[in-house]
XYZ file of N, CA, C and O in Angstrom:
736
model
N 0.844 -1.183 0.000
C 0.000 0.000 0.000
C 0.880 1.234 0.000
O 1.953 1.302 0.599
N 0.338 2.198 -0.719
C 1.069 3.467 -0.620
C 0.755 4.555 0.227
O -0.035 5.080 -0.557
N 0.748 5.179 1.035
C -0.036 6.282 2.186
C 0.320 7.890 1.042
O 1.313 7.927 0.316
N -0.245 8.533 1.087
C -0.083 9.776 0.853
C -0.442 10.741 1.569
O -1.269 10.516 2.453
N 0.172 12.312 1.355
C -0.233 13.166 2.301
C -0.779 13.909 1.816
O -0.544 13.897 0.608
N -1.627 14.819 2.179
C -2.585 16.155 1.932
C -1.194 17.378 2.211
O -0.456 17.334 3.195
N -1.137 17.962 1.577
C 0.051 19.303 1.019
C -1.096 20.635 1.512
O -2.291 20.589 1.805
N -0.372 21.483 1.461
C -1.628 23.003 2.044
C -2.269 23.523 0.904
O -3.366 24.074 0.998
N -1.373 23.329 -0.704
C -2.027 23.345 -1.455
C -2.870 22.324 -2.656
O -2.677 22.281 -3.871
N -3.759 21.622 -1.896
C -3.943 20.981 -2.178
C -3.367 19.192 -2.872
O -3.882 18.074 -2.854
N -2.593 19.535 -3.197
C -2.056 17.933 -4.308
C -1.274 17.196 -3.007
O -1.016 17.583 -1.868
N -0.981 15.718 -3.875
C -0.763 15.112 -2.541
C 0.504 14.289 -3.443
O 0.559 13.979 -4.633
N 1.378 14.115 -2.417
C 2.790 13.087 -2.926
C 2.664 12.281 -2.370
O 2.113 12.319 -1.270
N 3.302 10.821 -3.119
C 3.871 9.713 -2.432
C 4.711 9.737 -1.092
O 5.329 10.768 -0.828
N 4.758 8.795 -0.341
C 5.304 8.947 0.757
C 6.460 9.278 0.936
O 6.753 10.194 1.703
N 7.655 8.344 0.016
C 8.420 8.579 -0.074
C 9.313 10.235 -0.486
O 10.388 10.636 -0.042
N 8.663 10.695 -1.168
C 8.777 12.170 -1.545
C 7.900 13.071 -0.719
O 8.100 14.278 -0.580
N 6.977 12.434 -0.215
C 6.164 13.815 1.265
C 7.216 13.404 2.414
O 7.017 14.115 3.399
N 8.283 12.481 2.617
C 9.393 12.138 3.980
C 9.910 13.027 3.312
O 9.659 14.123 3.813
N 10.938 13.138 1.792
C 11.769 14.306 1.674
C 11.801 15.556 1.814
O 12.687 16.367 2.082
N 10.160 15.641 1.486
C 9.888 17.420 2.022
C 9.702 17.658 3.440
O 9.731 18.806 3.884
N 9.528 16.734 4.113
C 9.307 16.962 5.670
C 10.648 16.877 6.029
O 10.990 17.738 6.839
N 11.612 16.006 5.629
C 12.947 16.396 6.156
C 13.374 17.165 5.972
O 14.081 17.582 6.890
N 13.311 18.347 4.144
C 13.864 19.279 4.416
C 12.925 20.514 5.176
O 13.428 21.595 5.483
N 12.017 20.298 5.335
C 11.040 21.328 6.413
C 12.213 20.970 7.863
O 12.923 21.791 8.445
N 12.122 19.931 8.055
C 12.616 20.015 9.618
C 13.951 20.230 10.137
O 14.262 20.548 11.284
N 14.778 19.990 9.031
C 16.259 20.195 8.752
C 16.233 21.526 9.004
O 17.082 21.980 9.771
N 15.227 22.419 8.387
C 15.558 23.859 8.874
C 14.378 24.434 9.891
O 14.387 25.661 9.985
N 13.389 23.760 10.649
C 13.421 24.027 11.689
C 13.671 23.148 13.011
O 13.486 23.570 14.153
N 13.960 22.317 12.796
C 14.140 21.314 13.736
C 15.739 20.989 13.904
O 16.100 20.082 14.654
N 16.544 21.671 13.267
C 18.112 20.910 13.365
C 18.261 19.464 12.847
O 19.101 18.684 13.296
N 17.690 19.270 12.211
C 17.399 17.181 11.659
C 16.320 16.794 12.152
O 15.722 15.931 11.510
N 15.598 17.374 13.666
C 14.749 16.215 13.680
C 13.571 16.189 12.750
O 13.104 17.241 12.312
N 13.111 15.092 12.458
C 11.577 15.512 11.667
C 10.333 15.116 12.518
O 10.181 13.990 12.990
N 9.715 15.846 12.625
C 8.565 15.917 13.506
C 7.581 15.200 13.531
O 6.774 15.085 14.453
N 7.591 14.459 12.109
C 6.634 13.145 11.914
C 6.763 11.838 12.569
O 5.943 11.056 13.049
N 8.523 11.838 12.395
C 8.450 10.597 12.948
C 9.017 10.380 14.745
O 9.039 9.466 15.569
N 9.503 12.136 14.665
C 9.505 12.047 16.378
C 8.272 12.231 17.055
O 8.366 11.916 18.241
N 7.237 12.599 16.741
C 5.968 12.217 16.845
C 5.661 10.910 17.019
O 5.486 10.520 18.173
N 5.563 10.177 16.147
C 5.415 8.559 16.029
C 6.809 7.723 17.258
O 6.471 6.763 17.950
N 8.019 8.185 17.314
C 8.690 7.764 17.955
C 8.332 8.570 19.387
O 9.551 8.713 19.475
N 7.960 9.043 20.247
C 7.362 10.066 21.045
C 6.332 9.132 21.403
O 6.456 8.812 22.585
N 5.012 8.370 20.631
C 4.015 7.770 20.847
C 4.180 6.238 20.961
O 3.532 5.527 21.728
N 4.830 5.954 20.371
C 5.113 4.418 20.838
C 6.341 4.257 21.154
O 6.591 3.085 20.870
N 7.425 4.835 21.653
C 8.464 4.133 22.259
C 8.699 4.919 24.008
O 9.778 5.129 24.562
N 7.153 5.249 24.599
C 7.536 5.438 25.889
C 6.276 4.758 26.844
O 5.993 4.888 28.035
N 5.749 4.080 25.881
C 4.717 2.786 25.868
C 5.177 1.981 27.217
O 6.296 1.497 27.391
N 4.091 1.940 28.126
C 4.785 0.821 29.471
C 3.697 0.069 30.035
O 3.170 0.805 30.870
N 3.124 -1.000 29.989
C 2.075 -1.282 30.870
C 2.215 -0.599 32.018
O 3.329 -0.158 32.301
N 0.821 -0.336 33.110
C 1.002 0.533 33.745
C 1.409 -0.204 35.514
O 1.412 0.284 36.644
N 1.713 -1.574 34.953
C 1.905 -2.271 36.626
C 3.566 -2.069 36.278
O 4.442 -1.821 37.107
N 3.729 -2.238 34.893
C 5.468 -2.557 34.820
C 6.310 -1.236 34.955
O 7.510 -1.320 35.217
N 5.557 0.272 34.740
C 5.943 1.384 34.514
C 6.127 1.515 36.318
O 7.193 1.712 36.901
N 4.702 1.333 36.984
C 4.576 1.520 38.408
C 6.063 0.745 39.057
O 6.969 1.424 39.540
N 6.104 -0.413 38.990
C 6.943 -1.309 39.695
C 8.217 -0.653 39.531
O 8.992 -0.204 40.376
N 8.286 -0.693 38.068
C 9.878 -0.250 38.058
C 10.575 1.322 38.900
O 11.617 1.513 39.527
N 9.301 2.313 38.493
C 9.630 3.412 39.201
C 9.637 3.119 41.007
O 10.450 3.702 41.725
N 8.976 2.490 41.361
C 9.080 2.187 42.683
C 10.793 1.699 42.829
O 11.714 2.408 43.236
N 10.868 0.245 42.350
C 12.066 0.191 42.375
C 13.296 0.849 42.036
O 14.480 0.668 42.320
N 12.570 1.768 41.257
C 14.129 3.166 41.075
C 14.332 4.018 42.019
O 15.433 4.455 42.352
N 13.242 4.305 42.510
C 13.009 5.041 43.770
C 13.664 4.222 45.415
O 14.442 4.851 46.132
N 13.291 3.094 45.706
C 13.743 2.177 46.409
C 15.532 2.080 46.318
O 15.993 1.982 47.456
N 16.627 2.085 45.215
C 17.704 1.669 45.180
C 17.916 2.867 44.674
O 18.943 2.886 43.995
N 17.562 3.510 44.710
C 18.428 4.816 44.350
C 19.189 5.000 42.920
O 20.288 5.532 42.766
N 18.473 4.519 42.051
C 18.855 4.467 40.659
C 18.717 5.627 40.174
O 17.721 6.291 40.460
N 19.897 6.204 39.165
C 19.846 7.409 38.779
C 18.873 7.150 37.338
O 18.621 6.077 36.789
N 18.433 8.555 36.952
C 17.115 8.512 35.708
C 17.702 8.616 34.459
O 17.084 8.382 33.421
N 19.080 9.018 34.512
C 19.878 9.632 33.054
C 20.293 8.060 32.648
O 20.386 7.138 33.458
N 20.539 7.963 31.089
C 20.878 7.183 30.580
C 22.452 6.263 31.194
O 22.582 5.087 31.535
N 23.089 6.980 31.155
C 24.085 6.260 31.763
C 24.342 5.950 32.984
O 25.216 5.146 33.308
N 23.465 6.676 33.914
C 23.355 5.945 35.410
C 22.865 4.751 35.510
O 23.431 3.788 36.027
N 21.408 4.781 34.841
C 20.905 3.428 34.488
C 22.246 2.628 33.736
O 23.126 2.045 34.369
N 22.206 2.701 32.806
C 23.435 1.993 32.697
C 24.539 1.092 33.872
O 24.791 -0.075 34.173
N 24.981 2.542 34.280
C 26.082 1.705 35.437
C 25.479 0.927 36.686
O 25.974 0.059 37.405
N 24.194 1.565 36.689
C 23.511 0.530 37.996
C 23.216 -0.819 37.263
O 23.776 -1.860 37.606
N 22.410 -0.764 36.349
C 22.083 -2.332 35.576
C 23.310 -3.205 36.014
O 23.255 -4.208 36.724
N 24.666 -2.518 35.342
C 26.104 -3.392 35.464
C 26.604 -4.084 36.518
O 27.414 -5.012 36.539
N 25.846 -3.348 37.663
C 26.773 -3.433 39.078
C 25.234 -4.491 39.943
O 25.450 -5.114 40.982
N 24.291 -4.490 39.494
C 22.995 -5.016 40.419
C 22.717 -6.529 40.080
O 21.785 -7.195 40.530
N 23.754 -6.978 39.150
C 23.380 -8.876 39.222
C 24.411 -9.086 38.083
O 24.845 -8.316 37.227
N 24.685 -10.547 38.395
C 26.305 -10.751 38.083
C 25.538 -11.534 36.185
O 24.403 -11.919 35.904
N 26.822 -11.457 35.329
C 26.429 -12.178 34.415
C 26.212 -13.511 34.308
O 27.055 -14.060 35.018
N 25.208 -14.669 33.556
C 25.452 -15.431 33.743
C 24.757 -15.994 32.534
O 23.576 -15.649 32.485
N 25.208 -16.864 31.415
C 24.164 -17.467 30.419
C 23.349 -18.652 30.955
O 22.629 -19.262 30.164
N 23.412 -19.026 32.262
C 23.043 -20.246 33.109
C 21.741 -19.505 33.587
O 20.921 -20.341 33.968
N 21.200 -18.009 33.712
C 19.708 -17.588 34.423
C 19.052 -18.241 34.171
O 18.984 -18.516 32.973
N 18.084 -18.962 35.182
C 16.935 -19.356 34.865
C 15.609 -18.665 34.226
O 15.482 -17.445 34.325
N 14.978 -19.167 33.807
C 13.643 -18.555 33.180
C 13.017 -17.648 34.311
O 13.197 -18.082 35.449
N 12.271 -16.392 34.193
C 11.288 -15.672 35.029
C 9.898 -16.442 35.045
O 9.577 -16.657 33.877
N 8.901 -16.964 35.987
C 8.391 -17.103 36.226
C 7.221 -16.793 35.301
O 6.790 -15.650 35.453
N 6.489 -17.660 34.214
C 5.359 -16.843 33.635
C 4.512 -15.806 33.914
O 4.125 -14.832 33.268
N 4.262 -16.320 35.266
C 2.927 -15.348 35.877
C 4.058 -13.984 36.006
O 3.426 -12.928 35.980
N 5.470 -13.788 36.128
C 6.092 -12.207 36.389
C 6.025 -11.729 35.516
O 5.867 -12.335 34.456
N 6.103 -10.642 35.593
C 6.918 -9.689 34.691
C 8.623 -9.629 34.242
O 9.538 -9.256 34.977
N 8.685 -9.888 33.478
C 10.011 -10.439 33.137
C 11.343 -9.232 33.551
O 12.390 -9.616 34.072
N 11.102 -7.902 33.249
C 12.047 -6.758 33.679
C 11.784 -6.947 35.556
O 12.720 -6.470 36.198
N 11.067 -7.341 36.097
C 10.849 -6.987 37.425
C 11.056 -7.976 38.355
O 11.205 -7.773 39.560
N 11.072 -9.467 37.592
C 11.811 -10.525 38.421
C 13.285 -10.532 38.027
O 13.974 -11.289 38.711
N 13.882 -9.885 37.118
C 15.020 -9.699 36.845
C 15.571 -8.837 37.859
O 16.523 -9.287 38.496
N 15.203 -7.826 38.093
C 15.125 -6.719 39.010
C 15.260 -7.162 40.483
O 16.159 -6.869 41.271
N 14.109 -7.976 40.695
C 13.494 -8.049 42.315
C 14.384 -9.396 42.860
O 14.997 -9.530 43.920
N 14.213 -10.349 41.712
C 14.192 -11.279 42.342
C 15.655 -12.375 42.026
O 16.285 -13.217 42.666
N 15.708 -11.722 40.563
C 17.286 -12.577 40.181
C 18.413 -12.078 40.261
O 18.387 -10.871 40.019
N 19.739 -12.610 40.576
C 21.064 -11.877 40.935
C 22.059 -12.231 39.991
O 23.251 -12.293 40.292
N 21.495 -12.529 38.562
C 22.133 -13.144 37.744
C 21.225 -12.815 36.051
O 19.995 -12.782 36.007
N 21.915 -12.649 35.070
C 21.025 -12.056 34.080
C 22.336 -12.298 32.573
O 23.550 -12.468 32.470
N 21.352 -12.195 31.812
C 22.626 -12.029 30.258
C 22.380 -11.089 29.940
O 21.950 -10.348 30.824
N 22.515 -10.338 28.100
C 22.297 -9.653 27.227
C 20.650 -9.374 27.335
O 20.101 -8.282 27.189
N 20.060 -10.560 27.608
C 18.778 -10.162 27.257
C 17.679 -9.643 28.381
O 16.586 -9.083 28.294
N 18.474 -10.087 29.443
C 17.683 -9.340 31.120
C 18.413 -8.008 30.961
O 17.846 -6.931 31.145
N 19.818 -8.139 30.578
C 20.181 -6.031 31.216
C 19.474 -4.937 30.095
O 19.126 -3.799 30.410
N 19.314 -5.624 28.487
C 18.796 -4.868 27.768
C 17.756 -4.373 27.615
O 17.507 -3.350 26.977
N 16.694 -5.382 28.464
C 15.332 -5.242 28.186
C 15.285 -4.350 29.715
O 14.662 -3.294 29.600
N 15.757 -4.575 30.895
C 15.613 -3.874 31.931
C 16.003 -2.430 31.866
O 15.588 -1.539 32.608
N 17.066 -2.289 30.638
C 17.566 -0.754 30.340
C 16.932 0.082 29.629
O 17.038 1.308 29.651
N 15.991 -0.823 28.728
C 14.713 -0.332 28.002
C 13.798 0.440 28.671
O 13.795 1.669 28.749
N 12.805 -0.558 29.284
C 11.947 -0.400 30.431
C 12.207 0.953 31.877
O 11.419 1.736 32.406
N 13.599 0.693 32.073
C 13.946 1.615 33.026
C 14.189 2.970 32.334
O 13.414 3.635 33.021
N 14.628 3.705 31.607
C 14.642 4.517 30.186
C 13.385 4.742 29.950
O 13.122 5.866 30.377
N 12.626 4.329 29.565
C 11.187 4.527 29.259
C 10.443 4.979 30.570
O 9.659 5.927 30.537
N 10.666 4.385 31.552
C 9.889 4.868 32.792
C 10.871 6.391 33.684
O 10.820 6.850 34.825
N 11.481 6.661 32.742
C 12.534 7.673 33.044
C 12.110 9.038 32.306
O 12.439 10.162 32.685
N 11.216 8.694 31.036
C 11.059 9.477 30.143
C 11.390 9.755 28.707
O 10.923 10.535 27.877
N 12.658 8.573 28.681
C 13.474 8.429 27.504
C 12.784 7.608 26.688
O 12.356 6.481 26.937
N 12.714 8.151 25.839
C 12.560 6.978 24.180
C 13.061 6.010 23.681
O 13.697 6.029 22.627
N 12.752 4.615 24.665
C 14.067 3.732 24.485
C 13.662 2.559 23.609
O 12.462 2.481 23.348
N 14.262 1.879 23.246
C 13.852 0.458 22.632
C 14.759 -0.934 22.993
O 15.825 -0.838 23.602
N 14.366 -1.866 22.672
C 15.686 -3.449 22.836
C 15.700 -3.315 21.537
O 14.848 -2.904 20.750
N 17.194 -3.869 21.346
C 17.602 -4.244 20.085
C 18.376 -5.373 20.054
O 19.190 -5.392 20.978
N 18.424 -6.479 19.203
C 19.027 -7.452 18.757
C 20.300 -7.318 17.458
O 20.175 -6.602 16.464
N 21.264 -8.017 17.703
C 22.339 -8.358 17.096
C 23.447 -8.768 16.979
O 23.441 -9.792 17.662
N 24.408 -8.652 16.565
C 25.702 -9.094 16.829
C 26.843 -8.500 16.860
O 27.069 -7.485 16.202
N 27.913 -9.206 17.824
C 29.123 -8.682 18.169
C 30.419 -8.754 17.449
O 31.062 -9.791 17.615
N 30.885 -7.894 16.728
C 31.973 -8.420 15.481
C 32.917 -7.549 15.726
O 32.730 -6.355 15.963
N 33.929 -8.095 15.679
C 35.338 -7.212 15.731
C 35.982 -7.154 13.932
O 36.791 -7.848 13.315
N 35.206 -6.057 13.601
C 35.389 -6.189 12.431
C 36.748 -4.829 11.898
O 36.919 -3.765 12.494
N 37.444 -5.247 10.797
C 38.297 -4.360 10.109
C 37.827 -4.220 8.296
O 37.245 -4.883 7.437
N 38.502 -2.945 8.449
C 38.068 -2.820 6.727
C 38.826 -3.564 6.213
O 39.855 -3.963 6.759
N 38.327 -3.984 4.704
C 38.607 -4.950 4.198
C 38.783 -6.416 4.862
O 39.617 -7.095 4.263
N 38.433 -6.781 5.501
C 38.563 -8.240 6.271
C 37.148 -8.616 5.904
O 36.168 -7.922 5.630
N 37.392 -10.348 6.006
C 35.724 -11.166 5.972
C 36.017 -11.507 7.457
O 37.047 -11.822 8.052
N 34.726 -11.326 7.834
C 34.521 -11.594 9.025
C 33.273 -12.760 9.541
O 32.062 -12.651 9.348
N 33.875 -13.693 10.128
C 32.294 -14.713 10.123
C 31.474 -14.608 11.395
O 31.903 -14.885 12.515
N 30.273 -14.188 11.119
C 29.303 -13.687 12.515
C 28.621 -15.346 12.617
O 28.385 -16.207 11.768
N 28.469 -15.276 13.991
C 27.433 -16.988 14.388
C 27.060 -16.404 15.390
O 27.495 -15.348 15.849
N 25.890 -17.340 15.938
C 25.065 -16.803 16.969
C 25.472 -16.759 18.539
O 24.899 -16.463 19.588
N 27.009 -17.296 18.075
C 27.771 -17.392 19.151
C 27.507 -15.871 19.988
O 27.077 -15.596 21.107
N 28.212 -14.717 18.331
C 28.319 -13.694 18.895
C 26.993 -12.872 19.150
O 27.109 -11.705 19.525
N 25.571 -13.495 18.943
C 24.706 -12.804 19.510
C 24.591 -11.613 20.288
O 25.761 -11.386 20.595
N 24.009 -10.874 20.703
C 23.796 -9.780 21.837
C 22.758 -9.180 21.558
O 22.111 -9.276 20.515
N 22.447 -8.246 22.872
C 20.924 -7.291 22.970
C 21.715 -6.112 23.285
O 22.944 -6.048 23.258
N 20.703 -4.965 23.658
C 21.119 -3.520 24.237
C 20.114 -2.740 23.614
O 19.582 -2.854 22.510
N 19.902 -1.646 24.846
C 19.135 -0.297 24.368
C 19.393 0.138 23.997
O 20.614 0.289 24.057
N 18.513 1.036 22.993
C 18.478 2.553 22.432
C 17.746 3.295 23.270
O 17.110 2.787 24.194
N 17.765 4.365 23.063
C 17.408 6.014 23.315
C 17.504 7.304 22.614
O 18.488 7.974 22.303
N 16.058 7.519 22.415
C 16.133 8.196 21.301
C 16.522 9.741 21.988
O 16.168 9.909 23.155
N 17.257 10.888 21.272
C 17.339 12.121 21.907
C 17.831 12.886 20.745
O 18.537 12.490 19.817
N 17.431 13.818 20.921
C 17.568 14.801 19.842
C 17.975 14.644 18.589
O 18.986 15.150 18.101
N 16.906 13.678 17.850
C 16.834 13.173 16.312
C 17.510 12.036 16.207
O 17.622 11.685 15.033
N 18.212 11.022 17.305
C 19.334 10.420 17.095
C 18.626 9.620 18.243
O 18.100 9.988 19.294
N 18.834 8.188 17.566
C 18.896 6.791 18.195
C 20.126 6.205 18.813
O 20.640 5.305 18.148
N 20.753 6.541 20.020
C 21.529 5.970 21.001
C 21.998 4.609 21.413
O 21.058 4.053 21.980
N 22.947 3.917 21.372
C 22.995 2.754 21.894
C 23.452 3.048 23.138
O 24.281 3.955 23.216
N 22.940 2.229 24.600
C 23.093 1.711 25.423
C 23.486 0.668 25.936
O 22.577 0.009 26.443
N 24.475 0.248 26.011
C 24.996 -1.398 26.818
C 24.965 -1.496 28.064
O 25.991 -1.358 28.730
N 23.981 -1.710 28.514
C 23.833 -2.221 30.013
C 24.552 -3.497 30.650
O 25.094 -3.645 31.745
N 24.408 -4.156 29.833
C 25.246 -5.943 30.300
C 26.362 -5.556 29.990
O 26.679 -5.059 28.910
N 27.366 -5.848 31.350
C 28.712 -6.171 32.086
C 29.311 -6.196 31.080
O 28.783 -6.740 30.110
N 30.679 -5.589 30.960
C 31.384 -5.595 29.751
C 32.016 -6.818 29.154
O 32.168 -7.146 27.977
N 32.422 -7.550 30.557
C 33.007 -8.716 30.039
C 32.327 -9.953 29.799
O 32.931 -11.022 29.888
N 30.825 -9.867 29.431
C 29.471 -10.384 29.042
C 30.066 -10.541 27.571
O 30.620 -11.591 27.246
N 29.922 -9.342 26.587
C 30.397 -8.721 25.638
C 31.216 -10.247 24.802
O 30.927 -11.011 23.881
N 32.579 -10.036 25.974
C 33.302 -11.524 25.142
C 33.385 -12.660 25.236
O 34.363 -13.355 24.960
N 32.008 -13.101 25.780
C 31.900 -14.617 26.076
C 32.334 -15.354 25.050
O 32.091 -14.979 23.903
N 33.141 -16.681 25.329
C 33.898 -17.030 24.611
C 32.567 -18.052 23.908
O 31.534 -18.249 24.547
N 32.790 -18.611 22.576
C 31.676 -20.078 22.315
C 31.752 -21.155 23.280
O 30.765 -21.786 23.659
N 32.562 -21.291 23.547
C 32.522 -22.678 24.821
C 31.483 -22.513 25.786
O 30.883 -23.432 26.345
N 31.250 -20.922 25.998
C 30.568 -21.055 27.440
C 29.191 -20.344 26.955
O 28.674 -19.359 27.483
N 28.766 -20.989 25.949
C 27.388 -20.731 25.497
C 26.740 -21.842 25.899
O 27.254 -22.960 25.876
N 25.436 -21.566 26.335
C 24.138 -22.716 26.927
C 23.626 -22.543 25.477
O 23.561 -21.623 24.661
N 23.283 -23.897 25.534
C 22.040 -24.351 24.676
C 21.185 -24.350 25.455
O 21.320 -24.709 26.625
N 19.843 -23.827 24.791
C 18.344 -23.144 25.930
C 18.073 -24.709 25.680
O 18.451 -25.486 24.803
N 17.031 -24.884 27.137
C 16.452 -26.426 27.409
C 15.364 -26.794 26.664
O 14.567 -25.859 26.594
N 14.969 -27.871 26.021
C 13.541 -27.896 25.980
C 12.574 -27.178 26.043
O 11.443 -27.656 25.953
């Protein structure tokens, strides 16, 4: 499907060419950002159920977690040790909040999603993201496996999508040997 927009004078462009005129509209009043889609990013990326938004702010409040991006950060790092051995969260939990409350042990995918969540209940525009870890050089082939998997937040701020690494640095270079195969 194609969306089009309504123009002030009447005629209407394809999407692709109504994004170019809105970028250069916002390029010169916005400094880059464009207002359409920080709008749209504004509306769904500070999205929280309202027990998981509640809990977590309690618990930020409770441990004294700072609200800025990189405090969160360094607290995530320092509040449960790495481990690809965590057990599963409990169906009936909330998965950021038994990570939180109840486990002292977490990978890529408990600190990222907890850095999300905590970011978002902060005010920030955050998201999880999936991918991989490559020590890559120009010109080199480089072979990615799911060895090198990983997660981590974004945060969106002034037109610009942020990465966040919450999980322990030396998470980062888990070697393949000490990868779990998930159970059944």
């Amino acid at each position: 499907s194609v969306t089009y927009v309504r123009l002030p004078d009447g005629q209407t462009l394809p999407t692709a060419e109504a994004f170019t005129a809105a970028r250069a509209l916002s390029d010169t009043l916005l400094n880059g950002a464009d207002p359409v889609y920080e709008a749209y990013v504004l509306d769904r990326d500070l999205q929280l159920p309202e027990e998981t938004y509640q809990g977590v702010r309690q618990y930020m409040q409770e441990h004294a977690v700072p609200s800025d991006p990189e405090g969160i950060a360094a607290y995530l790092r320092s509040c449960a040790r790495y481990d690809l051995r965590t057990p599963r969260a409990p169906g009936d939990q909330d998965f950021v909040l038994w990570f939180l409350r109840e486990s002292d042990t977490g990978y890529c995918v408990h600190f990222a999603s907890a850095a999300a969540v905590m970011l978002r209940a902060s005010g920030y525009p955050a998201r999880y993201v999936t991918g991989f870890v490559a020590d890559c050089r120009a010109g080199q082939t480089v072979t990615v496996t799911d060895d090198t998997a990983h997660a981590w937040a974004e945060y969106y701020q002034d037109g610009d999508w942020i990465p966040l690494d919450a999980t322990p640095g030396e998470a980062v270079r888990t070697s393949p040997e000490e990868t779990v195969q998930p159970s059944e």
